[in-house]
C-alpha cells in the first residue's frame, strides 16, 4: 500500500505576531513544529505501516527550505520518503494556491492508495487544503476522521461530527483528514533522527520547475484570497463563579449550570 | 570554536523535552512520594530508542553521540532526576563498558539488547568497605572449570533488581591489589545471585538502589569482561564517562528548579508587586543563571571530548564537581525563593533539592572529583 501524508510546519504558538503591512504571520524567532493534526495523520499512516510492513509512507510538505526540519522529524518517526515543495514561486500562497501546488506534486507521484492530511493547521485554521487537494485530484474525501480501518481496496472511516458519528466506507484511492482523537502520535526515535540527517537525500526538494504545476494558480499572484485586516480580537467578558458546598453538592450545582447553558 | 549544537542534537533536545514534559513530569511527584520504580518511563524510552543513544546502530544503538546523550539526561532530569539517573546508569555504567571492553560475542549477546532498550543495565563496584576506596574489593571470583564462582556483596547499586544485565567487579587475585580485580557480565537470573536490602533514600526515590548478593554464583568463563586483572582499569574508565551522565543530571536538576522558580517569581505578589520585581531576588536569579550556563559549558565540553576521542578524565571530573555544586546551591536558593511554599510538596523544588544532594556523592564524591582534577594538574 502507498500512503501520502501532507504536513505543514507551523509556529509553535497561537500568539504569533502579524506583519502589520502584509497581514501575514511573522515566523522568525518562533519555534516551529509539525502541525498537531498532521502528526495524527502521519501516525495513522505509520500505524497502518506497522500492521502492513510493505506499506510505503511518503510525506509531502510545502514551505521554505528550513521546513525540511519538519520532514526530517517525520522521517525520524518512521516515514519512508519526504518531498519538500520549496520555491519563491510558492511564496504567499493562500489555501487555493497551496492545494494547487501540492495536488500537482501528488499527480506527479501518481501512485497512491490513501492521502492523509490533518484537519487544519493551528496557524491558519482554515481546514481547506485537504478537501481542496481531493477536489483537484478528483478523489473522494472523508474529513474529521477519528477512527480508521483499512481493508483490501477500501477504507472504513468514522467521522466525528458535532452531534454524533458518521461511518463511511469508501474505495481507495481516497483522501482523509485526521483529527487528534484518531490516535496518539509516537515520538520521533533518536535513531531515526540520526538516520534522517545522515541520509541526506531522503528529503527531496522540488521547485516549481521540477514538476507539472498550474503556474497561474500558485503563489501570491495565484491566490484569490485577499487579507483585508489581521488583528487580535479583544477578550470576551468572563465571570468566575465559585460553587459552594461539599464535592457532591458542588458537582450537582455544576451539572445544573452546564445544562442551563446547553453545554450538556 | 563552535558552541552551537548540531541539527541532530537540536532535534534530540526538542524530542527529549517534549517526552519529559508529556510523559515523565506528570508522574514525577508520585514516583518520589511512593518511591516506585517508573518502569513505564523505561518502556517508553525504549520505544523511541532513547536507551542506546551514543552506541552505533550495528550494536543496536541510535547511532548518536555523547552530547546528545548528555542532553537527554539533562532534559529528563529537569522534570525527574530519578528517570535521569536510570538512563545514565543504564547507558554509561551498564552498557558502555561492554561496548568499550567487550568481545564481539559479548557485544552481540549483551550490548545489542541493552542499546535497543530490550534489557536494562547496571554496574556493581561499591561494597560496604569499598566506596571511595574502590580498590578494597572483598567480592571474590574463583575460576572453577568453565566458570568463575562469585561470592560477596555489592551495595548502593543503581537499577539494582530492575536491571537484566550487570557489570560486576570482583577480586580474582587478592595478592595483586587493584591488579587483582576483574570485571564480569552477570545476568539477573543467574543462580546464586540475589537482591538484598533496598535503600530508602532522601532523593531520587524512584530509582532502585539495592544490595546485590552473590552466593556461589557461577558465571560462565566467557562472561569475563576484558582481561583478568584489568577490572580496576575498566571501572575507572567507565566512571569517567558515568560522571558526564551525572553531571548532566545535576545540570538538569538545576535548570528545572530555576525554570519553575522563574514562573513563581513572576506570579507571586508581595508588597503589591511580583517577586520578580525585587532587585535583591533578581541578583539571585542572575547568579543562578550564570552558574547553570557555566555548568552546561563544562558538561557539554566533557561530552564533546568523549565523542571526539579527546581526553576527558579531568573534564568529566570538573563538569561533575561544578554541576553538582550548582545543583545543590541552585535548588537550595529556589526553595528559599519559594518561601514557605517551597518547603512543601505543593511545589517541586523541595524534591529537586533532595534529588540534587546525591549528585555530590555518587559516581565519585565531589572530593574524589577534586582528587582527579588535582592529579591531572599536578602531574
XYZ file of C-alpha atoms in Angstrom:
643
model
C 0.000 0.000 0.000
C 1.156 3.539 -0.725
C 0.213 6.330 1.612
C 0.983 10.011 1.205
C 0.834 12.275 4.235
C 0.620 16.018 3.709
C 2.031 18.012 6.551
C 2.774 21.593 7.387
C 5.418 23.173 9.554
C 3.755 25.731 11.822
C 4.877 28.141 14.543
C 4.550 26.563 17.984
C 2.096 29.062 19.402
C -1.142 30.827 18.729
C 0.446 34.049 19.935
C 2.439 34.737 16.780
C 2.908 38.297 15.632
C 1.292 39.513 12.458
C 3.063 41.625 9.859
C 1.126 44.919 10.011
C 1.683 45.627 6.297
C 1.263 42.283 4.579
C -1.174 40.883 7.096
C 0.764 37.609 7.133
C 2.399 35.790 10.034
C 5.917 36.696 11.165
C 7.637 33.361 11.631
C 11.122 34.442 12.713
C 12.037 33.699 16.309
C 9.106 31.366 16.897
C 9.935 27.662 17.318
C 8.494 25.530 14.525
C 6.703 22.217 14.893
C 4.775 19.747 12.767
C 1.160 20.877 12.788
C -0.551 18.786 15.508
C -3.395 17.357 13.349
C -0.834 16.471 10.671
C 1.069 14.466 13.271
C -2.075 12.435 13.815
C -2.328 11.932 10.047
C 1.280 10.717 9.969
C 0.791 8.479 12.995
C -2.168 6.806 11.303
C -0.087 6.139 8.213
C 2.684 4.682 10.403
C 0.171 2.574 12.324
C -1.048 1.129 9.028
C 2.585 0.523 8.074
C 3.204 -1.266 11.398
C 0.363 -3.645 10.539
C 1.284 -3.932 6.840
C 5.074 -3.676 6.665
C 5.162 -3.419 2.867
C 3.406 -0.040 3.109
C 5.367 2.955 1.839
C 4.707 6.242 3.622
C 5.720 9.408 1.778
C 5.398 12.799 3.447
C 4.882 15.928 1.369
C 5.119 19.494 2.560
C 5.243 22.937 1.022
C 7.345 25.579 2.694
C 10.638 27.431 2.899
C 13.918 25.416 2.861
C 14.022 25.313 6.668
C 10.745 23.344 6.659
C 12.952 20.336 5.939
C 13.278 20.031 9.741
C 9.601 19.011 9.921
C 10.188 16.410 7.214
C 13.299 15.059 8.954
C 11.203 14.721 12.084
C 8.570 12.827 10.075
C 11.314 10.513 8.790
C 12.540 10.066 12.377
C 9.002 8.989 13.319
C 9.176 6.328 10.615
C 8.140 7.753 7.238
C 9.995 6.299 4.228
C 10.449 9.309 1.961
C 9.874 13.026 2.073
C 9.323 15.686 -0.547
C 9.553 19.396 0.182
C 7.936 21.730 -2.337
C 10.018 24.841 -1.990
C 10.259 27.737 -4.409
C 9.931 31.519 -4.280
C 7.106 30.989 -6.767
C 5.035 29.376 -3.992
C 5.536 32.261 -1.535
C 2.400 33.994 -0.321
C 0.106 31.151 -1.339
C -3.370 31.016 0.153
C -5.184 27.702 0.563
C -6.177 27.569 -3.105
C -2.631 28.136 -4.342
C -1.235 25.743 -1.721
C -3.615 22.946 -2.649
C -2.843 23.563 -6.329
C 0.890 23.208 -5.697
C 0.500 20.107 -3.532
C -2.044 18.447 -5.813
C 0.351 18.940 -8.728
C 3.068 17.129 -6.810
C 0.725 14.304 -5.845
C -0.248 13.906 -9.526
C 3.435 13.652 -10.321
C 3.894 10.960 -7.666
C 0.792 9.351 -9.153
C 0.807 6.076 -7.294
C -1.100 6.216 -4.009
C -3.931 4.470 -2.190
C -4.538 6.831 0.686
C -3.748 10.511 1.155
C -3.812 11.600 4.786
C -3.936 15.247 5.861
C -4.505 16.890 9.210
C -7.891 18.518 9.628
C -6.467 22.016 9.875
C -3.301 23.916 10.753
C -3.008 25.847 14.001
C -1.702 28.945 12.242
C -4.353 29.367 9.530
C -7.201 27.249 10.959
C -8.921 27.009 7.573
C -9.333 23.227 7.171
C -9.451 23.873 3.414
C -6.225 22.476 1.967
C -7.045 18.790 2.454
C -10.501 18.942 0.859
C -9.179 21.159 -1.961
C -6.437 18.652 -2.799
C -9.121 15.950 -3.069
C -11.097 18.181 -5.455
C -8.035 18.931 -7.596
C -7.326 15.218 -7.873
C -10.949 14.173 -8.327
C -10.766 11.946 -5.254
C -13.427 11.113 -2.693
C -12.709 12.759 0.660
C -13.555 11.832 4.229
C -12.931 14.617 6.727
C -12.754 14.663 10.560
C -11.658 11.035 10.753
C -11.363 9.768 14.334
C -11.202 6.033 13.587
C -9.904 4.269 10.525
C -9.962 0.718 9.307
C -8.108 -0.227 6.151
C -9.243 -3.238 4.112
C -8.377 -4.602 0.705
C -9.136 -1.767 -1.711
C -11.268 0.215 0.705
C -11.345 2.116 3.978
C -13.972 2.335 6.691
C -13.687 5.667 8.474
C -15.600 7.066 11.417
C -16.076 10.811 11.239
C -16.621 12.814 14.410
C -19.360 15.356 13.865
C -20.809 17.774 16.377
C -23.850 15.655 17.149
C -22.533 12.161 16.599
C -20.530 9.843 14.402
C -20.796 9.155 10.727
C -19.301 5.888 9.460
C -18.238 5.943 5.821
C -16.983 3.119 3.660
C -15.073 4.185 0.574
C -12.955 2.602 -2.116
C -9.362 3.744 -2.462
C -7.796 5.982 -3.602
C -9.240 8.359 -1.055
C -8.205 11.470 0.857
C -8.783 11.583 4.602
C -8.334 14.372 7.114
C -7.353 13.405 10.659
C -8.391 14.871 13.984
C -6.491 14.445 17.232
C -8.868 11.776 18.548
C -7.649 9.457 15.780
C -4.544 8.316 17.667
C -1.645 9.193 19.950
C 1.352 10.172 17.801
C 4.608 8.392 18.597
C 7.812 10.236 19.440
C 10.472 10.520 16.750
C 13.107 7.907 17.566
C 16.597 9.125 18.417
C 17.928 6.565 15.945
C 15.546 7.919 13.319
C 16.826 11.471 13.861
C 20.429 10.482 13.174
C 19.400 8.371 10.210
C 17.318 11.182 8.699
C 20.281 13.573 8.822
C 22.855 11.009 7.750
C 20.921 10.012 4.644
C 20.890 13.488 3.107
C 18.851 12.611 0.024
C 15.839 11.337 1.931
C 14.237 14.785 1.777
C 13.837 15.635 -1.897
C 13.312 19.292 -2.666
C 11.104 20.070 -5.648
C 10.961 23.554 -7.119
C 8.067 24.685 -9.299
C 10.191 23.701 -12.312
C 10.645 20.135 -11.119
C 7.074 19.053 -11.759
C 3.995 19.933 -13.682
C 2.157 22.622 -11.757
C -0.509 25.103 -12.803
C 1.595 28.295 -12.738
C -1.429 30.568 -12.892
C -2.710 29.292 -9.590
C 0.299 29.320 -7.279
C 1.990 31.887 -5.072
C 0.676 35.295 -4.052
C -0.470 36.122 -7.610
C -2.334 32.855 -7.921
C -4.117 33.353 -4.604
C -7.692 34.641 -4.841
C -7.782 35.371 -1.099
C -7.090 38.935 -0.051
C -6.423 39.548 3.615
C -8.020 42.887 4.384
C -7.003 43.013 8.018
C -5.465 40.783 10.682
C -5.992 41.588 14.317
C -6.251 40.021 17.726
C -9.846 40.165 18.943
C -10.421 41.674 22.355
C -11.027 39.096 25.070
C -14.637 38.300 25.858
C -16.007 39.245 29.238
C -15.812 36.266 31.505
C -17.041 35.717 35.011
C -16.000 33.185 37.605
C -18.485 31.602 39.935
C -17.449 29.571 42.958
C -19.805 26.701 43.736
C -20.074 26.229 47.496
C -20.740 23.052 49.451
C -19.178 19.612 49.527
C -17.944 17.839 46.392
C -21.225 16.083 45.699
C -23.293 19.242 46.105
C -20.864 21.327 44.021
C -20.917 18.702 41.257
C -24.742 18.749 41.239
C -24.698 22.544 41.017
C -22.189 22.351 38.180
C -24.409 19.966 36.194
C -27.350 22.344 36.658
C -25.268 25.310 35.432
C -23.943 23.428 32.411
C -27.466 22.289 31.491
C -28.751 25.838 31.777
C -26.181 26.888 29.231
C -26.982 23.908 26.987
C -23.372 22.701 27.260
C -24.518 19.228 28.259
C 35.481 27.365 18.103
C 31.834 26.467 17.697
C 29.361 26.415 20.561
C 26.224 25.541 18.595
C 24.543 22.168 18.722
C 24.266 20.156 15.513
C 20.824 19.855 13.910
C 20.590 16.293 15.196
C 21.415 17.362 18.754
C 18.905 20.200 18.475
C 16.172 17.769 17.427
C 17.162 15.330 20.181
C 16.719 18.172 22.664
C 13.249 19.025 21.317
C 12.123 15.405 21.350
C 13.535 14.746 24.836
C 11.938 17.931 26.166
C 8.555 17.024 24.737
C 8.897 13.477 26.051
C 9.962 14.676 29.509
C 7.146 17.197 29.808
C 4.392 14.938 28.438
C 5.356 11.548 29.823
C 7.753 11.949 32.742
C 6.800 15.151 34.565
C 3.161 14.146 35.236
C 4.273 11.151 37.340
C 7.460 12.606 38.867
C 5.901 13.688 42.170
C 4.157 10.325 42.592
C 7.344 8.410 41.805
C 9.117 10.441 44.508
C 6.299 10.120 47.030
C 5.859 6.364 46.672
C 9.458 5.502 45.822
C 8.250 3.272 42.990
C 10.479 2.496 40.021
C 8.960 4.195 36.931
C 9.003 1.163 34.638
C 6.611 2.822 32.211
C 9.170 5.564 31.532
C 11.801 2.952 30.709
C 9.446 1.157 28.311
C 8.502 4.399 26.567
C 12.154 5.438 26.270
C 12.983 2.066 24.751
C 10.332 2.545 22.043
C 11.908 5.865 20.992
C 15.459 4.439 21.001
C 16.484 6.614 23.942
C 18.291 3.829 25.817
C 21.247 3.441 23.458
C 21.880 6.991 22.240
C 25.711 7.011 21.957
C 26.158 3.490 20.566
C 26.448 2.613 16.856
C 23.444 1.168 15.052
C 25.322 -2.089 14.427
C 25.161 -2.716 18.172
C 21.506 -1.784 18.496
C 22.190 1.859 19.388
C 20.731 5.051 17.987
C 23.968 5.989 16.242
C 24.016 9.270 18.149
C 26.738 10.929 20.172
C 27.765 11.737 23.740
C 26.491 15.322 23.598
C 23.026 14.135 22.549
C 23.130 11.601 25.392
C 24.094 14.342 27.883
C 21.204 16.446 26.583
C 18.816 13.512 27.036
C 19.820 13.018 30.683
C 19.618 16.789 31.239
C 16.115 17.126 29.801
C 14.773 14.147 31.774
C 16.405 15.407 34.983
C 14.807 18.841 34.584
C 11.493 17.205 35.474
C 12.511 13.920 37.155
C 16.029 13.190 38.423
C 15.018 9.585 39.069
C 14.395 8.977 35.388
C 17.594 10.857 34.550
C 19.742 8.523 36.635
C 18.014 5.401 35.335
C 19.074 6.413 31.820
C 22.553 7.453 32.977
C 23.326 4.269 34.930
C 21.926 2.095 32.142
C 23.878 3.814 29.376
C 27.176 4.914 30.931
C 27.653 2.237 33.563
C 25.696 -0.800 32.386
C 26.203 -0.652 28.625
C 29.324 1.378 27.863
C 31.925 -0.952 29.460
C 30.581 -3.814 27.307
C 30.803 -1.572 24.231
C 34.330 -0.478 25.104
C 35.855 -3.652 26.549
C 33.578 -6.478 25.404
C 34.391 -9.101 22.788
C 32.318 -9.158 19.611
C 30.317 -12.096 21.029
C 29.671 -10.231 24.295
C 28.562 -7.145 22.372
C 26.142 -9.132 20.232
C 24.764 -11.054 23.184
C 24.592 -8.263 25.789
C 25.129 -4.804 24.303
C 22.618 -5.147 21.448
C 19.593 -5.804 23.714
C 20.810 -3.129 26.170
C 21.241 -0.485 23.477
C 17.884 -1.402 21.926
C 16.294 -0.980 25.341
C 15.047 -4.563 25.492
C 17.192 -5.049 28.575
C 18.206 -2.689 31.377
C 21.786 -2.428 32.608
C 23.536 -1.789 35.926
C 27.040 -1.664 37.370
C 28.284 -3.140 40.633
C 31.529 -1.837 42.096
C 30.739 -0.326 45.515
C 30.877 -2.528 48.609
C 30.331 -1.771 52.300
C 34.101 -1.405 52.736
C 34.951 -0.297 49.222
C 33.347 3.064 48.489
C 35.729 5.836 47.502
C 38.463 3.282 48.162
C 37.159 1.098 45.331
C 40.321 -0.993 45.392
C 39.226 -2.589 48.684
C 37.044 -5.147 46.881
C 36.047 -8.143 49.002
C 33.847 -9.916 46.483
C 35.868 -12.789 45.087
C 35.721 -14.717 41.835
C 37.435 -18.113 41.714
C 37.914 -19.978 38.474
C 36.403 -23.465 38.639
C 36.482 -25.266 35.299
C 34.445 -23.283 32.778
C 33.024 -20.956 35.398
C 34.037 -18.216 37.778
C 32.376 -18.643 41.162
C 31.382 -15.294 42.695
C 30.967 -14.731 46.422
C 30.360 -11.434 48.188
C 28.043 -8.467 48.027
C 27.670 -5.018 46.497
C 25.741 -2.056 47.880
C 24.115 1.134 46.584
C 23.658 -0.324 43.100
C 21.536 1.892 40.843
C 18.905 -0.051 38.828
C 19.518 -2.964 41.209
C 16.738 -5.531 40.990
C 15.373 -3.799 37.871
C 18.308 -4.475 35.575
C 18.702 -7.608 33.459
C 22.442 -7.309 32.866
C 25.051 -6.304 35.450
C 28.715 -5.451 35.089
C 30.210 -6.744 38.343
C 33.706 -6.338 39.779
C 35.419 -8.955 41.939
C 38.872 -9.989 43.151
C 40.374 -12.778 41.090
C 43.747 -12.420 42.821
C 43.818 -10.880 46.299
C 47.611 -10.675 46.332
C 47.739 -8.175 43.470
C 45.643 -5.320 44.891
C 43.987 -3.267 42.155
C 45.636 -5.504 39.556
C 43.762 -8.427 41.059
C 40.307 -7.045 40.204
C 38.353 -8.412 37.222
C 35.063 -7.430 35.573
C 32.208 -9.817 34.733
C 28.925 -9.658 32.898
C 26.270 -11.195 35.134
C 22.718 -11.970 34.088
C 19.995 -11.181 36.615
C 18.604 -14.697 36.688
C 21.925 -16.431 37.373
C 21.507 -18.921 40.279
C 23.272 -17.637 43.375
C 22.638 -14.001 42.504
C 20.013 -12.212 44.577
C 18.904 -8.737 45.596
C 19.371 -7.774 49.239
C 18.491 -4.546 51.005
C 16.597 -1.924 49.040
C 17.664 1.549 50.173
C 15.123 4.128 51.374
C 16.671 7.374 50.196
C 16.493 11.148 50.700
C 16.129 11.804 46.976
C 15.932 10.109 43.563
C 13.439 7.949 45.433
C 12.043 6.142 42.407
C 15.466 4.990 41.333
C 16.155 1.470 42.598
C 19.241 1.406 44.848
C 19.940 -2.038 46.208
C 22.359 -4.527 47.601
C 23.460 -7.356 45.299
C 24.344 -10.688 46.889
C 26.442 -13.414 45.275
C 26.487 -16.844 46.898
C 28.402 -19.423 44.882
C 27.136 -17.635 41.812
C 28.596 -19.420 38.765
C 29.420 -17.128 35.861
C 30.409 -18.692 32.525
C 34.074 -18.072 31.812
C 33.206 -16.264 28.568
C 31.473 -13.561 30.639
C 34.800 -12.226 31.892
C 34.857 -8.619 30.590
C 38.269 -7.606 29.341
C 41.268 -9.468 30.682
C 41.629 -10.938 34.132
C 43.162 -8.310 36.423
C 42.043 -5.372 34.256
C 38.838 -4.771 36.194
C 40.020 -1.719 38.083
C 41.033 -0.003 34.857
C 37.660 -0.834 33.331
C 35.859 0.522 36.402
C 37.796 3.792 36.401
C 37.350 4.324 32.659
C 33.630 3.604 32.997
C 33.258 6.076 35.859
C 34.915 8.811 33.779
C 32.025 8.537 31.336
C 29.460 7.999 34.073
C 30.441 11.337 35.536
C 29.317 13.053 32.353
C 25.924 11.416 32.822
C 25.664 12.506 36.462
C 26.939 15.992 35.630
C 24.128 16.167 33.041
C 21.666 15.021 35.674
C 22.881 17.728 38.087
C 22.664 20.324 35.308
C 19.096 19.249 34.537
C 18.042 19.396 38.191
C 19.429 22.939 38.497
C 17.809 24.134 35.270
C 14.486 22.515 36.152
C 14.474 24.209 39.564
C 15.312 27.600 38.100
C 12.618 27.249 35.423
C 9.826 26.638 37.928
C 11.203 29.356 40.214
C 11.179 31.961 37.447
C 7.476 31.196 36.870
C 6.827 31.501 40.590
C 8.686 34.811 40.915
C 6.602 36.314 38.125
C 3.313 35.182 39.670
C 3.808 35.554 43.410
C 2.823 39.011 44.638
C 4.149 40.589 47.813
C 4.069 44.261 48.775
C 1.849 44.857 45.744
C 4.172 43.598 43.049
C 5.528 40.323 41.751
C 8.647 38.944 43.451
C 10.464 39.206 40.117
C 10.451 43.000 40.511
C 12.610 42.930 43.648
C 16.231 43.635 42.834
C 17.647 41.510 45.647
C 15.881 38.476 44.183
C 16.872 39.411 40.628
C 20.505 39.186 41.687
C 19.948 35.649 42.949
C 18.348 34.739 39.607
C 21.255 36.256 37.687
C 23.787 34.265 39.716
C 21.868 31.027 39.253
C 21.512 31.564 35.509
C 25.252 32.234 35.254
C 26.223 29.172 37.304
C 23.920 26.922 35.286
C 25.326 28.169 31.980
C 28.883 27.665 33.201
C 27.950 24.132 34.288
C 26.405 23.436 30.882
C 29.569 24.509 29.074
C 31.671 22.195 31.250
C 29.277 19.280 30.773
C 28.968 19.634 27.005
C 32.718 20.156 26.726
C 33.406 16.870 28.521
C 30.800 15.106 26.352
C 32.253 16.679 23.212
C 35.741 15.471 24.147
C 34.465 11.951 24.760
C 32.601 11.935 21.446
C 35.669 13.135 19.591
C 38.278 10.854 21.102
C 39.908 13.623 23.157
C 40.953 13.195 26.815
C 38.018 13.697 29.176
C 39.111 12.366 32.561
C 39.720 15.837 34.039
C 36.938 17.447 32.006
C 34.346 14.948 33.257
C 35.519 15.416 36.855
C 35.329 19.220 36.567
C 31.900 19.019 34.947
C 30.554 16.766 37.689
C 32.145 18.742 40.523
C 30.828 22.054 39.255
C 27.409 20.857 38.081
C 26.753 19.022 41.363
C 27.731 22.130 43.320
C 25.470 24.178 41.102
C 22.558 21.777 41.521
C 22.835 21.918 45.311
C 23.251 25.678 45.530
C 20.581 26.495 42.922
C 17.942 24.153 44.356
C 18.590 25.460 47.875
C 18.105 29.033 46.634
C 14.999 28.013 44.701
C 13.401 26.600 47.859
C 14.328 29.858 49.594
C 12.731 31.922 46.817
C 9.519 29.925 47.151
C 9.423 30.747 50.876
C 7.159 28.504 52.979
C 5.562 27.034 49.861
C 8.960 25.823 48.711
C 9.243 23.676 51.817
C 6.002 21.852 50.984
C 5.234 19.136 48.474
C 2.842 21.501 46.671
C 5.837 22.696 44.663
C 8.540 20.511 43.085
C 11.557 22.469 44.364
C 11.849 20.586 47.671
C 12.069 17.324 45.700
C 14.675 18.863 43.413
C 16.731 19.960 46.432
C 16.621 16.428 47.867
C 17.486 14.971 44.451
C 20.402 17.391 43.984
C 22.331 16.151 47.024
C 23.162 12.740 45.571
C 24.949 14.309 42.602
C 27.648 15.450 45.047
C 28.048 11.884 46.273
C 27.624 9.117 43.708
C 29.965 8.115 40.895
C 32.729 9.741 42.887
C 32.089 12.285 45.627
C 32.954 15.922 44.975
C 36.156 15.262 46.924
C 37.070 12.413 44.569
C 36.499 14.747 41.616
C 38.903 17.213 43.261
C 41.463 14.424 43.624
C 41.101 13.553 39.933
C 41.374 17.178 38.833
C 44.370 17.882 41.075
C 46.128 14.726 39.899
C 45.759 15.956 36.310
C 47.005 19.444 37.118
C 49.914 18.456 39.395
C 51.121 15.626 37.220
